Amino acid sequence: MFSVGDTVVYRHHVCTIAQVREAYFEGRDYFELHTLYEKSLKLYVAVDDAEPPVMREVMTKAEAHALIDSILDAETIDDAILHARGTTLSLAERQVKEEYERRLKSNDSRDLIPIIKSTYERTREREGSGKRTTSVDKKFHDLAEGLLYDELAASLGIDRDQVGGFVSERLNAIEAQRA
């Protein structure tokens, strides 16, 4: 069970439980959550609904390291969809977007990695062909990366602005070990 002062993840938002509001709505008790990185956002979740997967503890530092270490071997979302027989490009793009949305709703940080990796690789491929990134890829990349970096910052005890550099350094060290 959670209590006031705990840092939790509620639908990918890293929050502190600010208080318990007794009989707040329809006679039910609610947690008032204050997001750590979106200062103007307050969220409310019924105490009896506040359990995984809706609300969970922030990953540990060891879990954060393991998640980062898994990035290089993570699969991309669009490979299977784009190479399925009889799939048109427009159908594949719609299926990719639906898969991005499904993974965002999971409240599992591991589901953010394939979104980030897929959108990154798709953008690199498009730019290599002289094309711009799609608005869908940009939107989902920025959203998934932001949500992941929020939790990693809380887990690792570093500023959110330092997470990108931390992840890059760790991945570069892993690649150097493999070489």
Tab-separated table of N, CA, C and O in Angstrom, residues 29-94:
chain	number	residue	atom	x	y	z
A	29	ASP	N	-12.071	7.519	-0.878
A	29	ASP	CA	-10.821	8.212	-0.567
A	29	ASP	C	-9.954	8.257	-1.822
A	29	ASP	O	-9.901	7.290	-2.588
A	30	TYR	N	-9.273	9.384	-1.997
A	30	TYR	CA	-8.407	9.581	-3.167
A	30	TYR	C	-7.023	10.044	-2.740
A	30	TYR	O	-6.879	10.810	-1.794
A	31	PHE	N	-6.011	9.558	-3.485
A	31	PHE	CA	-4.665	10.107	-3.358
A	31	PHE	C	-4.597	11.346	-4.228
A	31	PHE	O	-5.032	11.332	-5.375
A	32	GLU	N	-4.038	12.425	-3.687
A	32	GLU	CA	-3.723	13.602	-4.486
A	32	GLU	C	-2.255	13.483	-4.863
A	32	GLU	O	-1.382	13.435	-3.997
A	33	LEU	N	-2.000	13.411	-6.150
A	33	LEU	CA	-0.648	13.223	-6.653
A	33	LEU	C	-0.133	14.515	-7.277
A	33	LEU	O	-0.843	15.139	-8.068
A	34	HIS	N	1.090	14.875	-6.951
A	34	HIS	CA	1.741	16.032	-7.564
A	34	HIS	C	2.865	15.489	-8.448
A	34	HIS	O	3.757	14.789	-7.963
A	35	THR	N	2.809	15.806	-9.721
A	35	THR	CA	3.842	15.322	-10.631
A	35	THR	C	5.160	16.035	-10.350
A	35	THR	O	5.181	17.209	-9.982
A	36	LEU	N	6.244	15.302	-10.501
A	36	LEU	CA	7.563	15.873	-10.219
A	36	LEU	C	8.048	16.801	-11.315
A	36	LEU	O	8.768	17.755	-11.046
A	37	TYR	N	7.676	16.516	-12.559
A	37	TYR	CA	8.265	17.246	-13.675
A	37	TYR	C	7.274	18.094	-14.459
A	37	TYR	O	7.663	18.770	-15.391
A	38	GLU	N	6.028	18.048	-14.099
A	38	GLU	CA	5.003	18.896	-14.715
A	38	GLU	C	4.329	19.626	-13.554
A	38	GLU	O	3.282	19.212	-13.080
A	39	LYS	N	4.944	20.668	-13.105
A	39	LYS	CA	4.578	21.312	-11.841
A	39	LYS	C	3.114	21.721	-11.723
A	39	LYS	O	2.575	21.745	-10.646
A	40	SER	N	2.463	22.026	-12.802
A	40	SER	CA	1.081	22.490	-12.704
A	40	SER	C	0.068	21.347	-12.712
A	40	SER	O	-1.126	21.589	-12.568
A	41	LEU	N	0.535	20.114	-12.837
A	41	LEU	CA	-0.371	18.983	-12.967
A	41	LEU	C	-0.571	18.272	-11.631
A	41	LEU	O	0.382	17.860	-10.980
A	42	LYS	N	-1.834	18.168	-11.218
A	42	LYS	CA	-2.219	17.376	-10.056
A	42	LYS	C	-3.128	16.269	-10.556
A	42	LYS	O	-3.994	16.488	-11.402
A	43	LEU	N	-2.925	15.091	-10.037
A	43	LEU	CA	-3.719	13.945	-10.438
A	43	LEU	C	-4.391	13.346	-9.208
A	43	LEU	O	-3.863	13.436	-8.102
A	44	TYR	N	-5.527	12.717	-9.426
A	44	TYR	CA	-6.255	12.087	-8.331
A	44	TYR	C	-6.558	10.654	-8.720
A	44	TYR	O	-7.007	10.389	-9.837
A	45	VAL	N	-6.305	9.742	-7.796
A	45	VAL	CA	-6.601	8.334	-8.041
A	45	VAL	C	-7.229	7.756	-6.773
A	45	VAL	O	-6.767	8.029	-5.665
A	46	ALA	N	-8.313	7.021	-6.969
A	46	ALA	CA	-8.980	6.401	-5.831
A	46	ALA	C	-8.006	5.468	-5.127
A	46	ALA	O	-7.282	4.702	-5.774
A	47	VAL	N	-7.971	5.532	-3.819
A	47	VAL	CA	-7.041	4.721	-3.040
A	47	VAL	C	-7.219	3.239	-3.355
A	47	VAL	O	-6.245	2.517	-3.530
A	48	ASP	N	-8.457	2.786	-3.479
A	48	ASP	CA	-8.680	1.362	-3.749
A	48	ASP	C	-8.378	0.970	-5.195
A	48	ASP	O	-8.323	-0.220	-5.509
A	49	ASP	N	-8.135	1.926	-6.081
A	49	ASP	CA	-7.719	1.646	-7.461
A	49	ASP	C	-6.209	1.793	-7.644
A	49	ASP	O	-5.685	1.522	-8.721
A	50	ALA	N	-5.521	2.239	-6.613
A	50	ALA	CA	-4.100	2.573	-6.694
A	50	ALA	C	-3.227	1.340	-6.510
A	50	ALA	O	-2.549	1.166	-5.504
A	51	GLU	N	-3.256	0.479	-7.509
A	51	GLU	CA	-2.393	-0.694	-7.499
A	51	GLU	C	-1.967	-0.983	-8.928
A	51	GLU	O	-2.571	-0.497	-9.874
A	52	PRO	N	-0.889	-1.761	-9.077
A	52	PRO	CA	-0.418	-2.050	-10.433
A	52	PRO	C	-1.507	-2.669	-11.292
A	52	PRO	O	-2.308	-3.427	-10.772
A	53	PRO	N	-1.575	-2.345	-12.550
A	53	PRO	CA	-0.648	-1.524	-13.326
A	53	PRO	C	-0.975	-0.033	-13.326
A	53	PRO	O	-0.230	0.755	-13.880
A	54	VAL	N	-2.089	0.365	-12.691
A	54	VAL	CA	-2.480	1.779	-12.719
A	54	VAL	C	-1.459	2.648	-11.990
A	54	VAL	O	-1.033	3.679	-12.494
A	55	MET	N	-1.055	2.215	-10.807
A	55	MET	CA	-0.072	2.966	-10.027
A	55	MET	C	0.930	1.969	-9.465
A	55	MET	O	0.560	0.898	-9.014
A	56	ARG	N	2.205	2.343	-9.526
A	56	ARG	CA	3.262	1.441	-9.072
A	56	ARG	C	4.419	2.246	-8.494
A	56	ARG	O	4.483	3.470	-8.652
A	57	GLU	N	5.311	1.533	-7.828
A	57	GLU	CA	6.507	2.175	-7.300
A	57	GLU	C	7.436	2.557	-8.444
A	57	GLU	O	7.426	1.918	-9.502
A	58	VAL	N	8.245	3.577	-8.240
A	58	VAL	CA	9.273	3.958	-9.205
A	58	VAL	C	10.304	2.836	-9.228
A	58	VAL	O	10.602	2.222	-8.201
A	59	MET	N	10.849	2.549	-10.401
A	59	MET	CA	11.854	1.489	-10.491
A	59	MET	C	13.054	1.828	-9.621
A	59	MET	O	13.356	2.997	-9.372
A	60	THR	N	13.747	0.791	-9.182
A	60	THR	CA	14.947	0.970	-8.374
A	60	THR	C	16.103	1.402	-9.272
A	60	THR	O	16.017	1.312	-10.500
A	61	LYS	N	17.180	1.808	-8.656
A	61	LYS	CA	18.366	2.198	-9.410
A	61	LYS	C	18.895	1.010	-10.220
A	61	LYS	O	19.262	1.156	-11.383
A	62	ALA	N	18.891	-0.179	-9.623
A	62	ALA	CA	19.354	-1.380	-10.337
A	62	ALA	C	18.438	-1.694	-11.519
A	62	ALA	O	18.918	-2.074	-12.597
A	63	GLU	N	17.138	-1.531	-11.341
A	63	GLU	CA	16.194	-1.756	-12.438
A	63	GLU	C	16.394	-0.727	-13.549
A	63	GLU	O	16.280	-1.060	-14.730
A	64	ALA	N	16.709	0.510	-13.165
A	64	ALA	CA	16.963	1.557	-14.158
A	64	ALA	C	18.200	1.205	-14.984
A	64	ALA	O	18.193	1.331	-16.215
A	65	HIS	N	19.259	0.759	-14.317
A	65	HIS	CA	20.476	0.360	-15.035
A	65	HIS	C	20.187	-0.807	-15.981
A	65	HIS	O	20.645	-0.798	-17.127
A	66	ALA	N	19.437	-1.791	-15.504
A	66	ALA	CA	19.106	-2.950	-16.342
A	66	ALA	C	18.263	-2.539	-17.546
A	66	ALA	O	18.463	-3.051	-18.657
A	67	LEU	N	17.337	-1.619	-17.342
A	67	LEU	CA	16.499	-1.145	-18.442
A	67	LEU	C	17.354	-0.434	-19.496
A	67	LEU	O	17.222	-0.696	-20.695
A	68	ILE	N	18.237	0.430	-19.058
A	68	ILE	CA	19.122	1.135	-19.991
A	68	ILE	C	19.995	0.126	-20.739
A	68	ILE	O	20.155	0.206	-21.956
A	69	ASP	N	20.514	-0.853	-20.009
A	69	ASP	CA	21.380	-1.861	-20.617
A	69	ASP	C	20.648	-2.696	-21.671
A	69	ASP	O	21.278	-3.259	-22.561
A	70	SER	N	19.332	-2.773	-21.585
A	70	SER	CA	18.552	-3.573	-22.532
A	70	SER	C	18.258	-2.840	-23.843
A	70	SER	O	17.787	-3.451	-24.795
A	71	ILE	N	18.543	-1.564	-23.907
A	71	ILE	CA	18.163	-0.750	-25.067
A	71	ILE	C	18.789	-1.254	-26.361
A	71	ILE	O	18.116	-1.365	-27.386
A	72	LEU	N	20.069	-1.558	-26.335
A	72	LEU	CA	20.757	-1.961	-27.566
A	72	LEU	C	20.172	-3.233	-28.167
A	72	LEU	O	20.170	-3.400	-29.386
A	73	ASP	N	19.666	-4.123	-27.330
A	73	ASP	CA	19.122	-5.394	-27.821
A	73	ASP	C	17.609	-5.368	-28.000
A	73	ASP	O	17.024	-6.364	-28.425
A	74	ALA	N	16.987	-4.259	-27.690
A	74	ALA	CA	15.527	-4.154	-27.822
A	74	ALA	C	15.129	-4.192	-29.286
A	74	ALA	O	15.843	-3.691	-30.153
A	75	GLU	N	13.986	-4.794	-29.543
A	75	GLU	CA	13.466	-4.846	-30.904
A	75	GLU	C	12.700	-3.568	-31.205
A	75	GLU	O	12.242	-2.883	-30.306
A	76	THR	N	12.566	-3.300	-32.494
A	76	THR	CA	11.743	-2.166	-32.896
A	76	THR	C	10.328	-2.660	-33.153
A	76	THR	O	10.117	-3.843	-33.429
A	77	ILE	N	9.405	-1.771	-33.081
A	77	ILE	CA	7.992	-2.117	-33.242
A	77	ILE	C	7.645	-2.411	-34.689
A	77	ILE	O	6.913	-3.339	-34.994
A	78	ASP	N	8.176	-1.627	-35.590
A	78	ASP	CA	7.682	-1.667	-36.960
A	78	ASP	C	8.237	-2.782	-37.832
A	78	ASP	O	7.698	-3.039	-38.901
A	79	ASP	N	9.260	-3.482	-37.408
A	79	ASP	CA	9.838	-4.523	-38.262
A	79	ASP	C	8.811	-5.560	-38.695
A	79	ASP	O	8.653	-5.832	-39.889
A	80	ALA	N	8.122	-6.155	-37.749
A	80	ALA	CA	7.159	-7.210	-38.081
A	80	ALA	C	5.980	-6.648	-38.868
A	80	ALA	O	5.489	-7.276	-39.807
A	81	ILE	N	5.536	-5.471	-38.501
A	81	ILE	CA	4.371	-4.871	-39.167
A	81	ILE	C	4.693	-4.518	-40.617
A	81	ILE	O	3.935	-4.839	-41.523
A	82	LEU	N	5.822	-3.872	-40.838
A	82	LEU	CA	6.171	-3.422	-42.188
A	82	LEU	C	6.515	-4.566	-43.125
A	82	LEU	O	6.399	-4.425	-44.337
A	83	HIS	N	6.913	-5.704	-42.586
A	83	HIS	CA	7.311	-6.815	-43.432
A	83	HIS	C	6.256	-7.915	-43.523
A	83	HIS	O	6.517	-8.966	-44.091
A	84	ALA	N	5.076	-7.672	-42.971
A	84	ALA	CA	3.996	-8.660	-43.080
A	84	ALA	C	3.488	-8.703	-44.513
A	84	ALA	O	3.391	-7.673	-45.187
A	85	ARG	N	3.166	-9.879	-44.965
A	85	ARG	CA	2.685	-10.048	-46.346
A	85	ARG	C	1.376	-9.313	-46.550
A	85	ARG	O	0.488	-9.362	-45.707
A	86	GLY	N	1.260	-8.645	-47.666
A	86	GLY	CA	0.016	-7.984	-48.032
A	86	GLY	C	-0.260	-6.695	-47.282
A	86	GLY	O	-1.342	-6.138	-47.393
A	87	THR	N	0.703	-6.216	-46.514
A	87	THR	CA	0.501	-4.988	-45.757
A	87	THR	C	0.906	-3.792	-46.611
A	87	THR	O	2.046	-3.709	-47.054
A	88	THR	N	-0.026	-2.889	-46.829
A	88	THR	CA	0.292	-1.664	-47.560
A	88	THR	C	1.009	-0.707	-46.628
A	88	THR	O	0.928	-0.833	-45.402
A	89	LEU	N	1.687	0.268	-47.201
A	89	LEU	CA	2.419	1.228	-46.385
A	89	LEU	C	1.485	2.007	-45.473
A	89	LEU	O	1.780	2.195	-44.294
A	90	SER	N	0.341	2.438	-45.980
A	90	SER	CA	-0.575	3.219	-45.147
A	90	SER	C	-1.163	2.365	-44.024
A	90	SER	O	-1.332	2.843	-42.898
A	91	LEU	N	-1.452	1.106	-44.294
A	91	LEU	CA	-1.947	0.205	-43.250
A	91	LEU	C	-0.861	-0.027	-42.206
A	91	LEU	O	-1.123	-0.003	-40.995
A	92	ALA	N	0.350	-0.234	-42.659
A	92	ALA	CA	1.464	-0.453	-41.740
A	92	ALA	C	1.673	0.763	-40.846
A	92	ALA	O	1.881	0.623	-39.639
A	93	GLU	N	1.613	1.953	-41.420
A	93	GLU	CA	1.793	3.170	-40.626
A	93	GLU	C	0.703	3.292	-39.553
A	93	GLU	O	0.981	3.675	-38.425
A	94	ARG	N	-0.519	2.952	-39.920
A	94	ARG	CA	-1.618	3.007	-38.953
A	94	ARG	C	-1.402	1.977	-37.839
A	94	ARG	O	-1.601	2.255	-36.664
